[in-house]
Amino acid sequence: MGSNELGNTPASSYTYALPGRLAGLNVNQTSGFYTPLTGSLTSKDIFIGNIPNNTSGAGPTDNTEFNIQLRGHNASAGQSPIVVVDGVQREFYSLDPENIASVSVLKDALSTILLGQNSARGALIVTTKQPVTGAPRVAFTAETGVQKPVQLPKPLPAYQYAYLLNEALLNDNKTPAYTAADFAAYRDQSDPVGHPDVNWYNTILRDQASLNRYNLSVTGGGATARYVIGLNYMNQNGLFVESDSNSYNTNAQLKRYMINSRIDIDVNKNFNVGVQLFGRLQDGTQPGATTATILQGLLTTPNNAYPVYNPNGSFGGSANYTQNLLAQTISSGYMADHLRDVMVNLDLNYKLDNWVKGWWAKAKGNVSVQEASNQDRSKQAPVFSQSISNAGDTAYHRYGSTINQVNNFTNTSWARYRFVQLSTGYNRQFGDHNIAAMLLFDQKNVLLNYDIPSALTNFAGKAAYNYADKYFVEGALNYSGYNRYAPGNQYGLFYAGGAGWNMAKESWMRATSNWLNQLKWRVTYGRTGNANVDNYGYFIWRQFYTQVAGTYPIGSNYPNGAGLGEQGVPGSQVLANVSATWEKADKLNAGVDMAFFNNRLLLTADYYHERYFDVMQTRGRNIALIGSTYPVENIGIDLYEGGELSLTYQDRIGSLNYFVTGNAAIQQSKVIFMDEQYQAYPWNVHTGHPVGQRYGLIADGLLQTGADAAAAATIAGYTPHAGDIKYKDLNNDHVIDQFDVAPIGKERPLIYYGVTAGFDYKGIEASILLQGVANRENYVGSNALDAGFQGQNNGYSQAYIQSLGRWIPETATTALYPRLTAGGNGYNYAPLFQSSSYFLRNGNYLRVKNVAIGYNLPYAWIRKLRLRGIKVFANAQNLFTHSAYKGVDPEVPFPAYPLQKVINTGITVKL
């Protein structure tokens, strides 16, 4: 993926440009705005010192908006791809798309083997723009965009809420809460204080928010030295309303300043030095009550809970609702987060042709420091409830607390990264014979908040041979170690090999097929690793003792004695695992690259088979007799397999250049082994099903009559009624329990795809990206959205339009949801293991992910201004979504910060 696709993305980071662009890379958005750290990444232990709370040896990440999967591997299980920016491993995503030259992925074992103990995860390779020789070239881009939420929940108005709550209460044999007079007052708004009807979404959220970006780049140089400098500023505002009475910003906001510069110097004809300096200043704000708290309250607060303001101008509230949503938004102070990041790269390249032709040596060094902090300047305003006596006197009752603005500072993270890489190699062409070999050493060192540094070390060698660009063979070895494992278990050997055959180069093929430019068959195989032990604890192989909760009574005249307990993970009673080691994966990849008709038609196809073993899991056959929890162990075996296809057609008709490119991936997984408890029935068994398979009760429609309910199998402590979900009694014992839990959903392979089309004609250029997912199912059983009327604040939470599809006798055969109940119905909405097939919905969707159009002004128009070019453009992100299920966004369900539709315009001026 090149700079054109990245530059068309109006977003805060390049990650927004990835969905649908690269085969095998599945990028799911989880939030529409970044989530800052408000607490420290480490905690202190009197015996151990600093303990990382995020248990990630990689250090802090700036990706809080996406779940990135490569070939289906679960990011939450420590299998997300390694990010490599300009040759350095960093969990770094917030680069401006304008500064990036290309993004690619490495997936097979041979391409990733140099990552050693992280080679099983694959890699996301990011390359920033490099210096260009010539006179100074200046380019300035200014962009401004408008963000709008793609989809928000639709709450019921107060009169419908009151009516349906009465129905729910009657279904529970409880007294109705509202009268006909209440319904009328809610509907005609005759009593906005006593009978409020507040659409809180319209009250505290804007219709739109701004996104502004500015980028300045300068490049040039001569034969000896070349340079490139990129400066970037971004200002992204959130959706919360603001008040002019505040002297500070209370809205969600992200401001970022970046500089990325590189100088390449040819010291002599053999020696080249490259120096890169990267700096980032990032400041964010959010309301003092925090974005997450406000959005959660927005989801559950009823429209009729309290008025926004009382007649005297005070914030409305009650004894049950002691905080007002608008007050939390504009009168709770603010949180300010700050991030400072500096990174320096040094590259030394030396050609040793004077000694041995084709011999070279390289050295790369990186030092970077990142510091993040949070300033809590929050406060709290009280709320008031109005009452009018029989005599007509008005009184206001105060609830909640007045909390003055605090000033608390937290150093949320401090990280230092060091990376060094030394390599030497030999590349030589002897007629039709091409030989390449390399030896490499590198080490990545991470120090997080002054804990014990993590160090990942690789000693690797790689050799390749090809004959006439027709036959290819390559192999590599990597002896790789990680210091977070126990001594004796830190180093392991990883290997990979591959072969290729470009059939189109054969003389018998060239003579008969002048339409065929390439037909290259290739296969790779290797043993790779995944050192994700930090995801399960901090030095989990170290057994130690610490004081545990509780005390032992010693007679009646002595203080109780404290007990000590074994621990292997700080902060929990878990045994140590002295044998912990890296996860392993045997990876087979077979593919073909084809090109036809003078490279107008390009096709790439791959099949992969990846067997992960020694996967970290907790034994299912745990027993409590020893008094401690079993540790995670290297016992699991999982299988991932699938296929990927990329197809491009590009051509030219006169001045019209056009292209269509598409990619698709199909992926499937299976649990080969997991140490699960004995299961009485085959449908309870997890082994043999997809990794991450959802389990729950299987629904068989709704109980339609009282007779159906009386005959239905029951859950202990609950009597089913007409309108409840009917669950399948799989073992026919007339009881719904853990023995009726089974895999739910269709175990079909997931398909994700993207299609891009574009053209340019006499300075006009346009493109469109469609991105989608098929064979996907979403679990939509959100109690707040789908059931409503959850027990809350001595009352009931908000309900949404989903409740209109509830079961009633008149709609018994067409109802989409069970009968209404008040306070939460554990039978329908929280069955065993919190899952029921009734709430699985078709999760397929297709988005118009990106649309871009631009016009490059003719040179004849601008040459008198001594400009190289002027381009005006407009682009859009998430312009339209078609989803099989309409109730929630298929990627970002509320109360996560909603996905944003962005309409953006800008201009680029080149000097």
Tab-separated table of N, CA, C and O in Angstrom, residues 346-420:
chain	number	residue	atom	x	y	z
A	346	LEU	N	20.180	5.771	13.750
A	346	LEU	CA	21.466	5.932	13.072
A	346	LEU	C	21.709	4.702	12.212
A	346	LEU	O	21.683	3.570	12.710
A	347	ASP	N	21.924	4.918	10.913
A	347	ASP	CA	22.190	3.832	9.971
A	347	ASP	C	23.574	4.025	9.359
A	347	ASP	O	23.880	5.103	8.817
A	348	LEU	N	24.392	2.996	9.430
A	348	LEU	CA	25.723	2.999	8.828
A	348	LEU	C	25.786	1.875	7.804
A	348	LEU	O	25.513	0.707	8.139
A	349	ASN	N	26.125	2.207	6.581
A	349	ASN	CA	26.203	1.226	5.508
A	349	ASN	C	27.580	1.318	4.847
A	349	ASN	O	28.000	2.408	4.405
A	350	TYR	N	28.261	0.181	4.780
A	350	TYR	CA	29.610	0.185	4.211
A	350	TYR	C	29.733	-0.939	3.190
A	350	TYR	O	29.432	-2.099	3.472
A	351	LYS	N	30.202	-0.549	1.976
A	351	LYS	CA	30.489	-1.535	0.930
A	351	LYS	C	31.955	-1.947	1.042
A	351	LYS	O	32.851	-1.102	1.037
A	352	LEU	N	32.176	-3.239	1.129
A	352	LEU	CA	33.521	-3.769	1.290
A	352	LEU	C	34.032	-4.374	-0.014
A	352	LEU	O	34.798	-5.352	-0.020
A	353	ASP	N	33.608	-3.779	-1.134
A	353	ASP	CA	34.002	-4.290	-2.444
A	353	ASP	C	35.506	-4.219	-2.660
A	353	ASP	O	36.065	-4.973	-3.472
A	354	ASN	N	36.204	-3.304	-1.998
A	354	ASN	CA	37.651	-3.197	-2.169
A	354	ASN	C	38.369	-4.438	-1.656
A	354	ASN	O	39.501	-4.731	-2.074
A	355	TRP	N	37.765	-5.143	-0.721
A	355	TRP	CA	38.341	-6.384	-0.206
A	355	TRP	C	37.731	-7.605	-0.901
A	355	TRP	O	38.443	-8.429	-1.430
A	356	VAL	N	36.405	-7.685	-0.866
A	356	VAL	CA	35.699	-8.782	-1.540
A	356	VAL	C	34.497	-8.185	-2.243
A	356	VAL	O	33.632	-7.582	-1.598
A	357	LYS	N	34.451	-8.312	-3.537
A	357	LYS	CA	33.351	-7.724	-4.295
A	357	LYS	C	32.027	-8.346	-3.863
A	357	LYS	O	31.884	-9.559	-3.791
A	358	GLY	N	31.068	-7.477	-3.573
A	358	GLY	CA	29.756	-7.936	-3.136
A	358	GLY	C	29.585	-8.026	-1.644
A	358	GLY	O	28.484	-8.284	-1.145
A	359	TRP	N	30.662	-7.765	-0.889
A	359	TRP	CA	30.605	-7.856	0.575
A	359	TRP	C	30.170	-6.499	1.130
A	359	TRP	O	30.604	-5.438	0.671
A	360	TRP	N	29.323	-6.506	2.124
A	360	TRP	CA	28.842	-5.274	2.732
A	360	TRP	C	28.662	-5.467	4.239
A	360	TRP	O	28.564	-6.602	4.720
A	361	ALA	N	28.569	-4.360	4.937
A	361	ALA	CA	28.304	-4.381	6.385
A	361	ALA	C	27.377	-3.224	6.731
A	361	ALA	O	27.465	-2.143	6.140
A	362	LYS	N	26.499	-3.470	7.684
A	362	LYS	CA	25.542	-2.449	8.103
A	362	LYS	C	25.432	-2.443	9.623
A	362	LYS	O	25.576	-3.481	10.278
A	363	ALA	N	25.150	-1.274	10.151
A	363	ALA	CA	24.864	-1.118	11.580
A	363	ALA	C	23.688	-0.162	11.727
A	363	ALA	O	23.609	0.853	11.032
A	364	LYS	N	22.766	-0.529	12.605
A	364	LYS	CA	21.604	0.322	12.878
A	364	LYS	C	21.474	0.468	14.387
A	364	LYS	O	21.557	-0.517	15.135
A	365	GLY	N	21.285	1.699	14.821
A	365	GLY	CA	21.057	1.953	16.232
A	365	GLY	C	19.846	2.845	16.430
A	365	GLY	O	19.567	3.716	15.600
A	366	ASN	N	19.134	2.601	17.491
A	366	ASN	CA	17.954	3.400	17.804
A	366	ASN	C	17.873	3.618	19.303
A	366	ASN	O	18.069	2.685	20.088
A	367	VAL	N	17.622	4.837	19.680
A	367	VAL	CA	17.321	5.174	21.065
A	367	VAL	C	16.071	6.039	21.048
A	367	VAL	O	15.976	6.997	20.267
A	368	SER	N	15.101	5.684	21.870
A	368	SER	CA	13.893	6.494	21.946
A	368	SER	C	13.375	6.501	23.366
A	368	SER	O	13.558	5.553	24.123
A	369	VAL	N	12.747	7.595	23.714
A	369	VAL	CA	12.179	7.782	25.051
A	369	VAL	C	10.752	8.286	24.896
A	369	VAL	O	10.488	9.179	24.077
A	370	GLN	N	9.862	7.715	25.667
A	370	GLN	CA	8.462	8.128	25.627
A	370	GLN	C	7.980	8.385	27.054
A	370	GLN	O	8.253	7.580	27.959
A	371	GLU	N	7.314	9.500	27.230
A	371	GLU	CA	6.780	9.855	28.555
A	371	GLU	C	5.336	10.292	28.405
A	371	GLU	O	4.998	11.078	27.519
A	372	ALA	N	4.465	9.728	29.220
A	372	ALA	CA	3.044	10.074	29.182
A	372	ALA	C	2.574	10.394	30.590
A	372	ALA	O	3.006	9.770	31.572
A	373	SER	N	1.685	11.377	30.690
A	373	SER	CA	1.171	11.782	31.997
A	373	SER	C	-0.279	12.199	31.864
A	373	SER	O	-0.778	12.465	30.769
A	374	ASN	N	-0.947	12.247	32.992
A	374	ASN	CA	-2.340	12.668	33.022
A	374	ASN	C	-2.545	13.656	34.163
A	374	ASN	O	-2.060	13.459	35.287
A	375	GLN	N	-3.245	14.748	33.870
A	375	GLN	CA	-3.555	15.750	34.876
A	375	GLN	C	-5.057	15.733	35.114
A	375	GLN	O	-5.855	15.965	34.201
A	376	ASP	N	-5.433	15.430	36.330
A	376	ASP	CA	-6.841	15.355	36.721
A	376	ASP	C	-7.264	16.699	37.308
A	376	ASP	O	-6.855	17.063	38.404
A	377	ARG	N	-8.089	17.434	36.549
A	377	ARG	CA	-8.624	18.713	37.009
A	377	ARG	C	-10.146	18.625	37.067
A	377	ARG	O	-10.860	19.535	36.667
A	378	SER	N	-10.617	17.496	37.589
A	378	SER	CA	-12.061	17.245	37.614
A	378	SER	C	-12.722	17.877	38.830
A	378	SER	O	-12.069	18.218	39.817
A	379	LYS	N	-14.012	18.013	38.721
A	379	LYS	CA	-14.826	18.513	39.820
A	379	LYS	C	-16.225	17.946	39.655
A	379	LYS	O	-16.519	17.224	38.703
A	380	GLN	N	-17.106	18.282	40.596
A	380	GLN	CA	-18.479	17.777	40.517
A	380	GLN	C	-19.449	18.847	40.979
A	380	GLN	O	-19.212	19.529	41.984
A	381	ALA	N	-20.519	18.993	40.218
A	381	ALA	CA	-21.564	19.964	40.568
A	381	ALA	C	-22.761	19.231	41.163
A	381	ALA	O	-23.107	18.135	40.724
A	382	PRO	N	-23.435	19.808	42.154
A	382	PRO	CA	-24.621	19.169	42.726
A	382	PRO	C	-25.814	19.304	41.781
A	382	PRO	O	-25.787	20.082	40.819
A	383	VAL	N	-26.852	18.538	42.066
A	383	VAL	CA	-28.094	18.622	41.296
A	383	VAL	C	-29.225	18.959	42.264
A	383	VAL	O	-29.101	18.810	43.484
A	384	PHE	N	-30.351	19.407	41.681
A	384	PHE	CA	-31.482	19.833	42.507
A	384	PHE	C	-32.778	19.298	41.911
A	384	PHE	O	-32.923	19.184	40.691
A	385	SER	N	-33.678	18.989	42.804
A	385	SER	CA	-35.007	18.531	42.406
A	385	SER	C	-36.041	19.533	42.910
A	385	SER	O	-36.035	19.913	44.087
A	386	GLN	N	-36.913	19.964	42.005
A	386	GLN	CA	-37.930	20.947	42.374
A	386	GLN	C	-39.167	20.254	42.935
A	386	GLN	O	-39.586	19.199	42.443
A	387	SER	N	-39.730	20.851	43.965
A	387	SER	CA	-41.023	20.389	44.491
A	387	SER	C	-41.914	21.601	44.759
A	387	SER	O	-41.415	22.665	45.119
A	388	ILE	N	-43.180	21.436	44.538
A	388	ILE	CA	-44.168	22.507	44.751
A	388	ILE	C	-45.188	22.012	45.755
A	388	ILE	O	-45.810	20.964	45.562
A	389	SER	N	-45.356	22.748	46.842
A	389	SER	CA	-46.291	22.348	47.898
A	389	SER	C	-47.722	22.638	47.470
A	389	SER	O	-47.974	23.308	46.456
A	390	ASN	N	-48.652	22.137	48.266
A	390	ASN	CA	-50.074	22.394	47.986
A	390	ASN	C	-50.387	23.879	48.038
A	390	ASN	O	-51.336	24.356	47.397
A	391	ALA	N	-49.589	24.620	48.790
A	391	ALA	CA	-49.807	26.061	48.882
A	391	ALA	C	-49.163	26.822	47.730
A	391	ALA	O	-49.249	28.049	47.660
A	392	GLY	N	-48.498	26.089	46.867
A	392	GLY	CA	-47.875	26.730	45.703
A	392	GLY	C	-46.450	27.183	45.927
A	392	GLY	O	-45.875	27.849	45.057
A	393	ASP	N	-45.895	26.847	47.078
A	393	ASP	CA	-44.510	27.236	47.347
A	393	ASP	C	-43.548	26.285	46.631
A	393	ASP	O	-43.759	25.072	46.598
A	394	THR	N	-42.491	26.863	46.089
A	394	THR	CA	-41.489	26.085	45.347
A	394	THR	C	-40.258	25.897	46.212
A	394	THR	O	-39.766	26.837	46.838
A	395	ALA	N	-39.774	24.671	46.246
A	395	ALA	CA	-38.549	24.352	46.995
A	395	ALA	C	-37.633	23.522	46.105
A	395	ALA	O	-38.079	22.816	45.204
A	396	TYR	N	-36.335	23.640	46.361
A	396	TYR	CA	-35.350	22.863	45.622
A	396	TYR	C	-34.555	22.020	46.608
A	396	TYR	O	-34.013	22.546	47.599
A	397	HIS	N	-34.522	20.739	46.345
A	397	HIS	CA	-33.812	19.805	47.211
A	397	HIS	C	-32.479	19.440	46.565
A	397	HIS	O	-32.445	19.010	45.406
A	398	ARG	N	-31.433	19.589	47.283
A	398	ARG	CA	-30.094	19.356	46.753
A	398	ARG	C	-29.692	17.896	46.941
A	398	ARG	O	-29.898	17.300	47.993
A	399	TYR	N	-29.084	17.343	45.887
A	399	TYR	CA	-28.568	15.969	45.939
A	399	TYR	C	-27.169	15.955	45.335
A	399	TYR	O	-26.803	16.813	44.538
A	400	GLY	N	-26.431	14.962	45.702
A	400	GLY	CA	-25.062	14.887	45.213
A	400	GLY	C	-24.151	15.790	46.002
A	400	GLY	O	-24.561	16.469	46.942
A	401	SER	N	-22.916	15.828	45.618
A	401	SER	CA	-21.898	16.567	46.362
A	401	SER	C	-21.291	17.656	45.493
A	401	SER	O	-21.198	17.522	44.276
A	402	THR	N	-20.866	18.709	46.163
A	402	THR	CA	-20.044	19.718	45.507
A	402	THR	C	-18.591	19.349	45.758
A	402	THR	O	-18.128	19.362	46.899
A	403	ILE	N	-17.888	18.999	44.711
A	403	ILE	CA	-16.471	18.638	44.828
A	403	ILE	C	-15.673	19.687	44.079
A	403	ILE	O	-15.837	19.857	42.865
A	404	ASN	N	-14.850	20.412	44.803
A	404	ASN	CA	-14.033	21.435	44.181
A	404	ASN	C	-13.029	20.826	43.215
A	404	ASN	O	-12.644	19.662	43.335
A	405	GLN	N	-12.586	21.639	42.287
A	405	GLN	CA	-11.679	21.157	41.257
A	405	GLN	C	-10.368	20.697	41.884
A	405	GLN	O	-9.723	21.422	42.639
A	406	VAL	N	-10.005	19.452	41.565
A	406	VAL	CA	-8.773	18.893	42.104
A	406	VAL	C	-7.625	19.201	41.146
A	406	VAL	O	-7.830	19.705	40.033
A	407	ASN	N	-6.426	18.871	41.559
A	407	ASN	CA	-5.249	19.065	40.710
A	407	ASN	C	-4.295	17.910	40.985
A	407	ASN	O	-3.314	18.054	41.716
A	408	ASN	N	-4.602	16.752	40.404
A	408	ASN	CA	-3.815	15.551	40.627
A	408	ASN	C	-3.017	15.208	39.368
A	408	ASN	O	-3.538	15.280	38.252
A	409	PHE	N	-1.775	14.814	39.563
A	409	PHE	CA	-0.894	14.498	38.438
A	409	PHE	C	-0.457	13.046	38.538
A	409	PHE	O	-0.074	12.575	39.624
A	410	THR	N	-0.519	12.333	37.421
A	410	THR	CA	-0.086	10.938	37.371
A	410	THR	C	0.866	10.760	36.203
A	410	THR	O	0.537	11.110	35.065
A	411	ASN	N	2.047	10.240	36.491
A	411	ASN	CA	2.969	9.860	35.425
A	411	ASN	C	2.538	8.479	34.944
A	411	ASN	O	2.906	7.466	35.536
A	412	THR	N	1.738	8.432	33.904
A	412	THR	CA	1.111	7.173	33.494
A	412	THR	C	2.108	6.182	32.911
A	412	THR	O	1.963	4.983	33.089
A	413	SER	N	3.121	6.678	32.196
A	413	SER	CA	4.131	5.750	31.691
A	413	SER	C	5.403	6.511	31.347
A	413	SER	O	5.375	7.687	30.972
A	414	TRP	N	6.499	5.812	31.503
A	414	TRP	CA	7.792	6.286	31.025
A	414	TRP	C	8.484	5.075	30.434
A	414	TRP	O	8.587	4.015	31.078
A	415	ALA	N	8.917	5.175	29.203
A	415	ALA	CA	9.526	4.025	28.546
A	415	ALA	C	10.760	4.471	27.779
A	415	ALA	O	10.767	5.530	27.140
A	416	ARG	N	11.783	3.644	27.838
A	416	ARG	CA	12.982	3.871	27.051
A	416	ARG	C	13.216	2.638	26.187
A	416	ARG	O	13.183	1.495	26.672
A	417	TYR	N	13.445	2.871	24.914
A	417	TYR	CA	13.674	1.790	23.962
A	417	TYR	C	15.094	1.920	23.414
A	417	TYR	O	15.546	3.020	23.070
A	418	ARG	N	15.762	0.790	23.310
A	418	ARG	CA	17.064	0.755	22.653
A	418	ARG	C	17.074	-0.420	21.684
A	418	ARG	O	16.642	-1.521	22.028
A	419	PHE	N	17.545	-0.146	20.486
A	419	PHE	CA	17.605	-1.191	19.474
A	419	PHE	C	18.929	-1.077	18.755
A	419	PHE	O	19.326	0.014	18.323
A	420	VAL	N	19.636	-2.185	18.649
A	420	VAL	CA	20.890	-2.211	17.919
A	420	VAL	C	20.873	-3.410	16.983
A	420	VAL	O	20.385	-4.492	17.341
